[in-house]
Each structure stands twice: as C-alpha cells, then as structure tokens.
C-alpha cells in the first residue's frame, strides 16, 4: 500500500467513522483485504476496486444485508477508494484539484485572518466575543471545506498533507477547546454556541504567531502549490466562499501594498548599509565615536526598520508575512548585542533606541560590524522579489481564489 493510498483511506475512514460507528471497523478490514490482497482472503486475486466491490456485495458477508446497508457500504467504499460512477478520471482529477486549490486558499486566508485577530489581543485584555465569533466561524467553515475536498483527491502528496493537517488539529484539540472550538471524530471543527467564558489569552495562545494558525497556513500553502496554486492567500472573514473586500483591501483590512513595500525595501537596505559602514569604520584614524553621530545613524535605521515590519504586517501575501516573522526572529536572536548598543527589541518586534550615554565604540562594533545588517538586507531583497513576482504573475489581492501558476511545489512534500 502506498503512502498516498494509506492517507486516502485514513481521511475517508475518519470522515465516515462518526456516521457508521463500530460497523465500519469490520468493513474496513474486509475492504483492505479485498483491495490489496491477503493470503487468507479468497478475494486477493482482484486488482480492480470496482471488481472487488461487486464481489463483496455478492459475498456471504453482505448479500443478506438490507438494501439500505448495502447502498451505504457501496457509497462508503467508493468514497474511500475514489471510484467515480460514469466519470472520466482525467476530468475528475482536474476538477478535484481545482476545488482543492480553492478550498486550501480559502482555509489559508481564514487562518491568516484569525492569526492577525489573535495577535492584536492582549493576554490580560478583554475579548470582543462578537468579533471573535465572526473570525472563528469563518476559519471553521473554511477548514472543514478543505478537509472535505482533500478526501476526494487522487494526488498522493496532497493526501499526505491532508493527513498531516488533521493530525496537527488533533494535537491542538485541547487548545482549540479552550478557544471555543471542538474537534469531532470526523476531524471537522465545530464552534461552540456559548463563547462568553472564552479568554483573550486562550485565543491569542491558540491562534497567534507560532500557534495552530501557523500550522494550518503552512499546510494550506503546501496543498495549494501541489494543486497548481501560487501559495499566496488573501485574508478573509466572510465564510467559506472566501469573499474579500474591494479596492485592493480584504475584509480583514489587509491591503495590496506591493508598491510601498518595494520602496521600503530599498530604504531599509540603505539605512542598514549606512549603519554597518559607520560601525565598521570605528576605531580607525578617520572615524571617531561621537554619540550624536551614532544616534543619528542608528535612529535612521530604526525608523526605516520599524516602518518596514509595519508595512509587511499589512500585506495580504502570506509569504511576505512569513519573511516579516523571520526577520523579527533574526533581530531577537541578536538582542544581547543590540542591548550593548543601547537598542532594545520590543514584544511587537520593533526597535527602540534608549540611553546610550555609556555606549562605546566597541559596543557599536559588536552590535553592527557583523552579519546582522547583512541579514536585514537579504530579507529586504527577498520581500522585494516576492512583491514583484506576485504582481508580475497576476496575483490579485481582491480575490482569495485568484492564483498565479508555477512549476513544482515550493515546499518539500515530506515536511
């Protein structure tokens, strides 16, 4: 049995378990034996799923069952093994891939939206229940629609990602429950009716950066690219159709700000280069450490950097937001060096220049005469490429299901 076939069966069985209950276990074993061969099975000779189904329906196990039971068994068997009645396999595969591409984009967009909502909350703050319900219901609807579509796929890599997706959801089931969402035996999500006791801290920890949302965004992007999409999502909070706003702005407030970002990438690179050049020159005969000079050079970089990460956060392109997170993580990893130069990294990822009265030339060189500012420049170049290529490929910020096409997957299919 291939990984893809096993994944398809796992998804199909999970989907049907709630409806068929314990009867499914015995049927499942029979189907596996008859489809893939078993030394103890008289049906091991069959290689065709359709032939196996026909003989199963004639077998002693099923021939005396009611018509309703036999019909349910037949429908379940066809669902698990992907048998289509009077359907062209090539047309069916194409149609399924298109629907999965749309569903994964909608799920990714909804995950992006609820992640932004969660990030805006304070751990000790109040939760706007009505606003959260809108975000959560959109995410639940879009996630469930994606799981439904994945079960119909005949792409082994897509099915594998589907299994990883529902497994991630199971791992986060307790956190989701604290956020008012339950995970059913069919792997579907359900939003609780009563959200009055849900805490902002639980929503933030579940759906904020580094949490469950990021897992779903990652898997939705991988599934999207495997079915011919660009892996770029527009955020949405309007249900499973993924409807967005107008004039380049999604209903979650994200905007297509590619032009602004392109300008900012150059500005932050120039400021980073100036600061590194200043730090590199300290200690030479030509450059003397003067507090005001350092203040002006550092503040210029800080202002450009903070504006850059602010603008990336507004982008409707998930790949840009990923670069934003990566850049902030890089900056935090250098927080000790930055502190020596009088610069702190806030919880929001922004830089602040504090008291530099005791800062020395050695401190500045330690903070900036290294690879940190080069990494900032590299991330700026990557963002510049992303917003440029997205525009060139025809990506539209006004539609969640509008795609640019590329060749191959952007991510390892085994991740």
Short mmCIF file of C-alpha atoms in Angstrom, two decimals:
data_model
loop_
_atom_site.label_atom_id
_atom_site.label_comp_id
_atom_site.label_asym_id
_atom_site.label_seq_id
_atom_site.Cartn_x
_atom_site.Cartn_y
_atom_site.Cartn_z
CA UNK A 1 0.00 0.00 0.00
CA UNK A 2 1.46 3.37 -0.97
CA UNK A 3 1.60 6.34 1.40
CA UNK A 4 -0.97 8.09 -0.77
CA UNK A 5 -3.45 5.23 -0.68
CA UNK A 6 -2.99 4.87 3.05
CA UNK A 7 -3.55 8.60 3.51
CA UNK A 8 -6.71 8.48 1.39
CA UNK A 9 -8.09 5.63 3.47
CA UNK A 10 -7.25 7.36 6.75
CA UNK A 11 -9.07 10.50 5.66
CA UNK A 12 -12.04 8.59 4.30
CA UNK A 13 -12.37 6.43 7.37
CA UNK A 14 -12.11 9.41 9.72
CA UNK A 15 -14.78 11.20 7.72
CA UNK A 16 -17.17 8.25 7.89
CA UNK A 17 -16.45 6.97 11.40
CA UNK A 18 -18.98 9.21 13.12
CA UNK A 19 -21.78 8.15 10.77
CA UNK A 20 -21.14 4.41 10.52
CA UNK A 21 -19.82 3.71 14.01
CA UNK A 22 -18.45 0.33 15.05
CA UNK A 23 -19.73 -1.44 11.92
CA UNK A 24 -17.04 0.37 10.00
CA UNK A 25 -14.16 -1.48 11.66
CA UNK A 26 -15.13 -4.88 10.24
CA UNK A 27 -15.93 -3.40 6.84
CA UNK A 28 -12.60 -1.59 6.80
CA UNK A 29 -10.68 -4.81 7.33
CA UNK A 30 -12.67 -6.58 4.64
CA UNK A 31 -12.07 -3.82 2.14
CA UNK A 32 -8.33 -3.73 2.76
CA UNK A 33 -8.07 -7.49 2.37
CA UNK A 34 -10.01 -7.49 -0.86
CA UNK A 35 -8.35 -4.45 -2.39
CA UNK A 36 -4.71 -5.19 -1.64
CA UNK A 37 -4.67 -8.97 -1.31
CA UNK A 38 -4.45 -11.24 1.71
CA UNK A 39 -3.24 -14.82 1.89
CA UNK A 40 -6.31 -15.69 3.93
CA UNK A 41 -8.71 -13.97 1.57
CA UNK A 42 -10.38 -15.61 -1.37
CA UNK A 43 -10.67 -12.17 -2.94
CA UNK A 44 -6.93 -11.44 -3.05
CA UNK A 45 -6.89 -12.16 -6.78
CA UNK A 46 -8.75 -8.96 -7.62
CA UNK A 47 -6.82 -5.84 -8.62
CA UNK A 48 -9.73 -3.64 -9.67
CA UNK A 49 -11.53 -1.69 -6.93
CA UNK A 50 -14.78 -1.88 -8.87
CA UNK A 51 -14.49 -5.65 -9.37
CA UNK A 52 -13.72 -6.11 -5.69
CA UNK A 53 -16.76 -4.06 -4.69
CA UNK A 54 -19.07 -6.09 -6.93
CA UNK A 55 -17.85 -9.36 -5.45
CA UNK A 56 -18.05 -8.02 -1.91
CA UNK A 57 -21.70 -7.13 -2.46
CA UNK A 58 -22.30 -10.74 -3.58
CA UNK A 59 -20.34 -12.24 -0.67
CA UNK A 60 -21.86 -14.03 2.33
CA UNK A 61 -20.85 -11.05 4.45
CA UNK A 62 -23.13 -8.64 2.57
CA UNK A 63 -25.59 -10.46 0.36
CA UNK A 64 -28.17 -10.89 3.14
CA UNK A 65 -27.89 -7.32 4.40
CA UNK A 66 -30.66 -4.81 3.76
CA UNK A 67 -30.64 -2.74 0.59
CA UNK A 68 -30.02 0.38 2.68
CA UNK A 69 -26.99 -1.17 4.35
CA UNK A 70 -25.59 -2.42 1.02
CA UNK A 71 -26.10 1.02 -0.51
CA UNK A 72 -24.31 2.72 2.38
CA UNK A 73 -21.47 0.24 2.15
CA UNK A 74 -21.16 0.81 -1.59
CA UNK A 75 -21.10 4.61 -1.19
CA UNK A 76 -18.51 4.39 1.56
CA UNK A 77 -16.31 2.00 -0.41
CA UNK A 78 -16.42 4.27 -3.48
CA UNK A 79 -15.60 7.31 -1.37
CA UNK A 80 -12.57 5.67 0.23
CA UNK A 81 -11.14 4.20 -2.95
CA UNK A 82 -12.05 7.13 -5.19
CA UNK A 83 -14.40 5.25 -7.53
CA UNK A 84 -16.43 7.59 -9.75
CA UNK A 85 -19.63 6.50 -11.48
CA UNK A 86 -19.68 7.25 -15.24
CA UNK A 87 -16.96 9.79 -14.81
CA UNK A 88 -13.79 10.48 -16.76
CA UNK A 89 -10.85 10.00 -14.43
CA UNK A 90 -8.82 12.79 -16.04
CA UNK A 91 -11.69 15.28 -15.90
CA UNK A 92 -12.50 14.24 -12.36
CA UNK A 93 -8.88 14.63 -11.23
CA UNK A 94 -8.66 18.09 -12.79
CA UNK A 95 -11.93 19.19 -11.23
CA UNK A 96 -10.90 17.84 -7.84
CA UNK A 97 -7.53 19.59 -7.99
CA UNK A 98 -9.24 22.88 -8.83
CA UNK A 99 -11.66 22.55 -5.92
CA UNK A 100 -8.85 21.64 -3.50
CA UNK A 101 -6.82 24.59 -4.72
CA UNK A 102 -9.72 26.93 -3.99
CA UNK A 103 -10.51 25.30 -0.65
CA UNK A 104 -6.89 25.43 0.54
CA UNK A 105 -6.63 29.10 -0.42
CA UNK A 106 -9.80 29.89 1.48
CA UNK A 107 -8.61 27.94 4.54
CA UNK A 108 -5.21 29.60 4.41
CA UNK A 109 -6.79 33.03 4.10
CA UNK A 110 -9.10 32.40 7.05
CA UNK A 111 -6.16 31.16 9.12
CA UNK A 112 -4.20 34.29 8.25
CA UNK A 113 -7.15 36.44 9.29
CA UNK A 114 -7.74 34.80 12.66
CA UNK A 115 -4.00 34.85 13.33
CA UNK A 116 -3.98 38.63 12.85
CA UNK A 117 -7.01 38.93 15.11
CA UNK A 118 -5.31 36.85 17.81
CA UNK A 119 -2.06 38.80 17.54
CA UNK A 120 -3.97 42.03 18.14
CA UNK A 121 -5.24 40.77 21.50
CA UNK A 122 -3.56 41.33 24.84
CA UNK A 123 -3.13 38.35 27.14
CA UNK A 124 -4.73 40.27 30.00
CA UNK A 125 -7.21 42.13 27.81
CA UNK A 126 -10.89 41.70 27.07
CA UNK A 127 -12.21 39.59 24.20
CA UNK A 128 -14.76 41.05 21.81
CA UNK A 129 -16.89 37.92 21.58
CA UNK A 130 -18.87 39.01 18.52
CA UNK A 131 -15.72 39.88 16.57
CA UNK A 132 -14.09 36.61 17.60
CA UNK A 133 -17.16 34.58 16.66
CA UNK A 134 -17.03 36.02 13.14
CA UNK A 135 -13.35 35.18 12.78
CA UNK A 136 -13.68 31.72 14.32
CA UNK A 137 -16.74 30.73 12.29
CA UNK A 138 -15.01 31.75 9.07
CA UNK A 139 -11.97 29.67 10.00
CA UNK A 140 -14.07 26.66 11.00
CA UNK A 141 -16.14 26.78 7.80
CA UNK A 142 -13.13 27.12 5.53
CA UNK A 143 -11.10 24.48 7.35
CA UNK A 144 -13.97 21.97 7.19
CA UNK A 145 -14.48 22.66 3.49
CA UNK A 146 -10.80 21.97 2.85
CA UNK A 147 -10.89 18.67 4.78
CA UNK A 148 -13.96 17.63 2.76
CA UNK A 149 -12.22 18.32 -0.53
CA UNK A 150 -8.96 16.63 0.47
CA UNK A 151 -10.71 13.30 0.93
CA UNK A 152 -11.56 13.30 -2.79
CA UNK A 153 -8.01 13.81 -4.03
CA UNK A 154 -6.10 11.20 -6.03
CA UNK A 155 -2.78 13.04 -5.52
CA UNK A 156 -0.65 11.10 -3.04
CA UNK A 157 1.29 14.16 -1.88
CA UNK A 158 -1.89 16.14 -1.34
CA UNK A 159 -3.39 13.28 0.65
CA UNK A 160 -0.28 13.06 2.77
CA UNK A 161 -0.52 16.77 3.57
CA UNK A 162 -4.18 16.24 4.41
CA UNK A 163 -3.29 13.58 6.97
CA UNK A 164 -0.64 15.86 8.49
CA UNK A 165 -3.20 18.66 8.63
CA UNK A 166 -5.82 16.68 10.55
CA UNK A 167 -3.10 15.26 12.80
CA UNK A 168 -1.98 18.80 13.67
CA UNK A 169 -5.57 19.62 14.52
CA UNK A 170 -5.76 16.63 16.87
CA UNK A 171 -2.56 17.76 18.59
CA UNK A 172 -4.11 21.19 19.20
CA UNK A 173 -7.53 19.82 20.21
CA UNK A 174 -7.22 20.88 23.87
CA UNK A 175 -6.04 24.37 22.93
CA UNK A 176 -8.87 24.67 20.41
CA UNK A 177 -11.39 23.65 23.05
CA UNK A 178 -10.14 26.41 25.34
CA UNK A 179 -10.69 28.78 22.39
CA UNK A 180 -14.28 27.53 21.98
CA UNK A 181 -13.77 25.05 19.13
CA UNK A 182 -14.20 21.28 19.32
CA UNK A 183 -12.67 18.61 17.09
CA UNK A 184 -15.09 15.87 16.05
CA UNK A 185 -14.42 12.20 15.34
CA UNK A 186 -14.69 13.07 11.63
CA UNK A 187 -11.85 15.60 12.06
CA UNK A 188 -14.25 18.50 11.49
CA UNK A 189 -14.28 21.60 13.68
CA UNK A 190 -17.35 22.98 15.46
CA UNK A 191 -17.63 26.40 17.06
CA UNK A 192 -19.31 26.35 20.45
CA UNK A 193 -22.55 28.29 20.83
CA UNK A 194 -21.53 29.83 24.15
CA UNK A 195 -18.27 31.77 23.90
CA UNK A 196 -18.91 34.02 26.89
CA UNK A 197 -16.25 32.32 29.03
CA UNK A 198 -13.53 32.25 26.39
CA UNK A 199 -10.47 34.26 27.41
CA UNK A 200 -8.44 36.53 25.16
CA UNK A 201 -5.29 34.76 26.38
CA UNK A 202 -6.58 31.39 25.14
CA UNK A 203 -7.47 32.78 21.72
CA UNK A 204 -4.09 34.51 21.46
CA UNK A 205 -2.07 31.46 22.51
CA UNK A 206 -4.04 29.14 20.19
CA UNK A 207 -4.24 31.26 17.05
CA UNK A 208 -1.44 33.81 17.48
CA UNK A 209 2.03 33.66 15.92
CA UNK A 210 3.72 30.31 16.46
CA UNK A 211 0.44 28.56 17.25
CA UNK A 212 -2.15 26.45 15.48
CA UNK A 213 -2.84 29.06 12.78
CA UNK A 214 0.72 28.85 11.53
CA UNK A 215 0.43 25.07 11.18
CA UNK A 216 -2.69 25.38 9.06
CA UNK A 217 -1.25 28.23 6.99
CA UNK A 218 1.81 26.13 6.24
CA UNK A 219 -0.15 23.03 5.26
CA UNK A 220 -2.73 25.01 3.26
CA UNK A 221 0.09 26.67 1.33
CA UNK A 222 1.75 23.34 0.59
CA UNK A 223 -1.55 21.82 -0.56
CA UNK A 224 -2.28 24.90 -2.65
CA UNK A 225 1.03 24.73 -4.51
CA UNK A 226 0.69 20.98 -5.05
CA UNK A 227 -2.60 21.61 -6.87
CA UNK A 228 -1.24 24.38 -9.11
CA UNK A 229 -1.73 27.45 -6.94
CA UNK A 230 0.78 30.15 -6.01
CA UNK A 231 0.60 29.60 -2.25
CA UNK A 232 -0.48 33.22 -1.75
CA UNK A 233 -3.64 33.89 0.23
CA UNK A 234 -5.93 36.83 0.73
CA UNK A 235 -7.28 37.07 4.26
CA UNK A 236 -10.99 36.72 4.69
CA UNK A 237 -13.54 36.65 7.49
CA UNK A 238 -16.70 36.16 5.46
CA UNK A 239 -17.22 32.42 5.46
CA UNK A 240 -16.33 29.50 3.25
CA UNK A 241 -16.62 31.41 -0.01
CA UNK A 242 -13.57 33.44 0.87
CA UNK A 243 -15.11 36.74 -0.23
CA UNK A 244 -12.85 39.72 0.22
CA UNK A 245 -13.23 43.47 0.18
CA UNK A 246 -12.74 45.86 -2.70
CA UNK A 247 -10.15 48.39 -3.85
CA UNK A 248 -7.26 46.12 -3.02
CA UNK A 249 -8.29 45.63 0.60
CA UNK A 250 -9.53 42.37 2.05
CA UNK A 251 -12.33 42.23 4.56
CA UNK A 252 -9.77 41.73 7.31
CA UNK A 253 -8.17 45.05 6.42
CA UNK A 254 -5.08 43.72 4.60
CA UNK A 255 -4.10 45.64 1.52
CA UNK A 256 -2.11 45.02 -1.62
CA UNK A 257 0.78 47.33 -0.68
CA UNK A 258 3.36 45.91 -3.09
CA UNK A 259 4.42 49.32 -4.37
CA UNK A 260 5.01 50.73 -0.91
CA UNK A 261 6.91 47.64 0.18
CA UNK A 262 9.19 47.76 -2.85
CA UNK A 263 10.16 51.33 -1.95
CA UNK A 264 10.70 50.41 1.68
CA UNK A 265 12.99 47.51 0.87
CA UNK A 266 15.45 49.92 -0.73
CA UNK A 267 15.13 52.41 2.13
CA UNK A 268 15.81 49.86 4.87
CA UNK A 269 18.74 48.39 2.92
CA UNK A 270 20.31 51.85 2.52
CA UNK A 271 19.89 52.58 6.24
CA UNK A 272 21.36 49.19 7.19
CA UNK A 273 24.34 49.72 4.90
CA UNK A 274 24.98 53.17 6.37
CA UNK A 275 24.89 51.84 9.94
CA UNK A 276 27.20 48.91 9.16
CA UNK A 277 29.66 51.18 7.36
CA UNK A 278 29.66 53.50 10.37
CA UNK A 279 30.28 50.62 12.79
CA UNK A 280 32.96 49.09 10.58
CA UNK A 281 34.89 52.33 10.41
CA UNK A 282 35.00 52.90 14.17
CA UNK A 283 38.46 52.55 15.64
CA UNK A 284 40.21 53.75 12.52
CA UNK A 285 42.10 57.01 12.30
CA UNK A 286 39.38 58.55 10.16
CA UNK A 287 36.33 57.78 12.30
CA UNK A 288 35.92 58.81 15.91
CA UNK A 289 32.97 57.65 18.02
CA UNK A 290 30.67 60.62 18.57
CA UNK A 291 27.42 59.98 20.41
CA UNK A 292 25.36 62.29 18.21
CA UNK A 293 26.67 60.70 15.01
CA UNK A 294 25.78 57.24 16.22
CA UNK A 295 22.39 58.43 17.43
CA UNK A 296 21.51 59.90 14.04
CA UNK A 297 22.73 56.86 12.08
CA UNK A 298 21.11 54.33 14.39
CA UNK A 299 17.80 56.20 14.64
CA UNK A 300 17.59 56.44 10.86
CA UNK A 301 17.94 52.67 10.61
CA UNK A 302 15.48 52.04 13.45
CA UNK A 303 12.84 54.26 11.88
CA UNK A 304 13.18 52.59 8.48
CA UNK A 305 13.24 49.10 10.02
CA UNK A 306 10.14 49.69 12.17
CA UNK A 307 8.22 51.10 9.22
CA UNK A 308 9.30 48.14 7.11
CA UNK A 309 7.98 45.50 9.52
CA UNK A 310 4.80 47.52 9.98
CA UNK A 311 4.20 47.54 6.24
CA UNK A 312 4.97 43.83 5.89
CA UNK A 313 2.35 43.11 8.56
CA UNK A 314 -0.24 44.88 6.41
CA UNK A 315 0.49 42.78 3.35
CA UNK A 316 -2.14 40.37 2.04
CA UNK A 317 0.62 37.99 0.92
CA UNK A 318 1.34 35.24 3.41
CA UNK A 319 4.86 34.76 2.05
CA UNK A 320 5.67 38.39 2.90
CA UNK A 321 4.31 37.94 6.40
CA UNK A 322 6.47 34.85 6.79
CA UNK A 323 9.52 36.96 5.93
CA UNK A 324 8.35 39.51 8.49
CA UNK A 325 8.27 36.85 11.20
CA UNK A 326 11.67 35.52 10.13
CA UNK A 327 13.21 38.99 10.19
CA UNK A 328 11.86 39.70 13.65
CA UNK A 329 13.17 36.35 14.88
CA UNK A 330 16.60 37.21 13.48
CA UNK A 331 16.55 40.55 15.28
CA UNK A 332 15.58 38.90 18.56
CA UNK A 333 18.46 36.47 18.25
CA UNK A 334 20.81 39.49 18.26
CA UNK A 335 19.03 41.18 21.18
CA UNK A 336 22.04 40.91 23.52
CA UNK A 337 24.36 42.56 21.02
CA UNK A 338 21.78 45.27 20.35
CA UNK A 339 21.41 45.95 24.05
CA UNK A 340 25.11 46.74 24.25
CA UNK A 341 24.48 49.46 21.67
CA UNK A 342 21.52 50.83 23.65
CA UNK A 343 18.85 49.30 21.42
CA UNK A 344 16.03 47.09 22.69
CA UNK A 345 13.74 44.72 20.77
CA UNK A 346 10.11 45.02 21.86
CA UNK A 347 7.46 42.32 22.01
CA UNK A 348 5.99 43.81 18.85
CA UNK A 349 9.32 43.24 17.07
CA UNK A 350 10.15 46.93 16.86
CA UNK A 351 13.46 48.51 17.83
CA UNK A 352 13.87 51.35 20.32
CA UNK A 353 16.98 53.44 20.94
CA UNK A 354 17.40 54.06 24.67
CA UNK A 355 20.10 55.52 26.87
CA UNK A 356 23.41 55.49 25.00
CA UNK A 357 25.42 57.59 27.45
CA UNK A 358 27.57 54.57 28.36
CA UNK A 359 27.73 53.05 24.88
CA UNK A 360 31.25 52.74 23.48
CA UNK A 361 32.70 52.28 20.03
CA UNK A 362 33.38 48.63 20.91
CA UNK A 363 29.72 48.15 21.78
CA UNK A 364 28.60 49.56 18.44
CA UNK A 365 31.08 47.42 16.51
CA UNK A 366 29.98 44.36 18.48
CA UNK A 367 26.33 45.05 17.59
CA UNK A 368 26.63 46.03 13.95
CA UNK A 369 30.02 45.09 12.48
CA UNK A 370 28.79 41.54 11.85
CA UNK A 371 26.20 39.70 9.75
CA UNK A 372 23.05 41.17 11.36
CA UNK A 373 22.58 44.07 8.98
CA UNK A 374 23.50 41.86 6.03
CA UNK A 375 20.63 39.57 7.03
CA UNK A 376 18.28 42.54 7.16
CA UNK A 377 19.34 43.41 3.61
CA UNK A 378 18.82 39.81 2.48
CA UNK A 379 15.28 39.74 3.88
CA UNK A 380 14.54 43.07 2.21
CA UNK A 381 15.70 41.64 -1.13
CA UNK A 382 13.50 38.56 -0.63
CA UNK A 383 10.45 40.71 0.11
CA UNK A 384 11.22 42.87 -2.91
CA UNK A 385 11.31 39.74 -5.06
CA UNK A 386 8.09 38.40 -3.57
CA UNK A 387 6.02 41.53 -4.13
CA UNK A 388 7.50 41.97 -7.59
CA UNK A 389 6.90 38.39 -8.72
CA UNK A 390 3.41 38.25 -7.22
CA UNK A 391 2.43 41.30 -9.23
CA UNK A 392 4.08 40.03 -12.39
CA UNK A 393 2.35 36.64 -12.12
CA UNK A 394 -1.05 38.28 -11.99
CA UNK A 395 -1.86 37.72 -8.32
CA UNK A 396 -4.93 39.66 -7.30
CA UNK A 397 -5.43 40.86 -3.75
CA UNK A 398 -9.15 41.21 -4.41
CA UNK A 399 -9.92 37.51 -4.62
CA UNK A 400 -8.94 34.71 -2.32
CA UNK A 401 -9.29 32.18 -5.13
CA UNK A 402 -7.22 34.10 -7.70
CA UNK A 403 -3.93 32.34 -8.40
CA UNK A 404 -0.67 32.62 -10.22
CA UNK A 405 0.67 29.34 -11.52
CA UNK A 406 4.16 27.98 -11.03
CA UNK A 407 6.11 24.84 -11.72
CA UNK A 408 6.52 22.37 -8.88
CA UNK A 409 5.88 22.72 -5.17
CA UNK A 410 7.50 25.46 -3.14
CA UNK A 411 7.86 23.18 -0.16
CA UNK A 412 9.15 19.69 0.49
CA UNK A 413 6.26 17.26 0.21
CA UNK A 414 7.63 15.41 3.22
CA UNK A 415 7.59 18.41 5.58
#
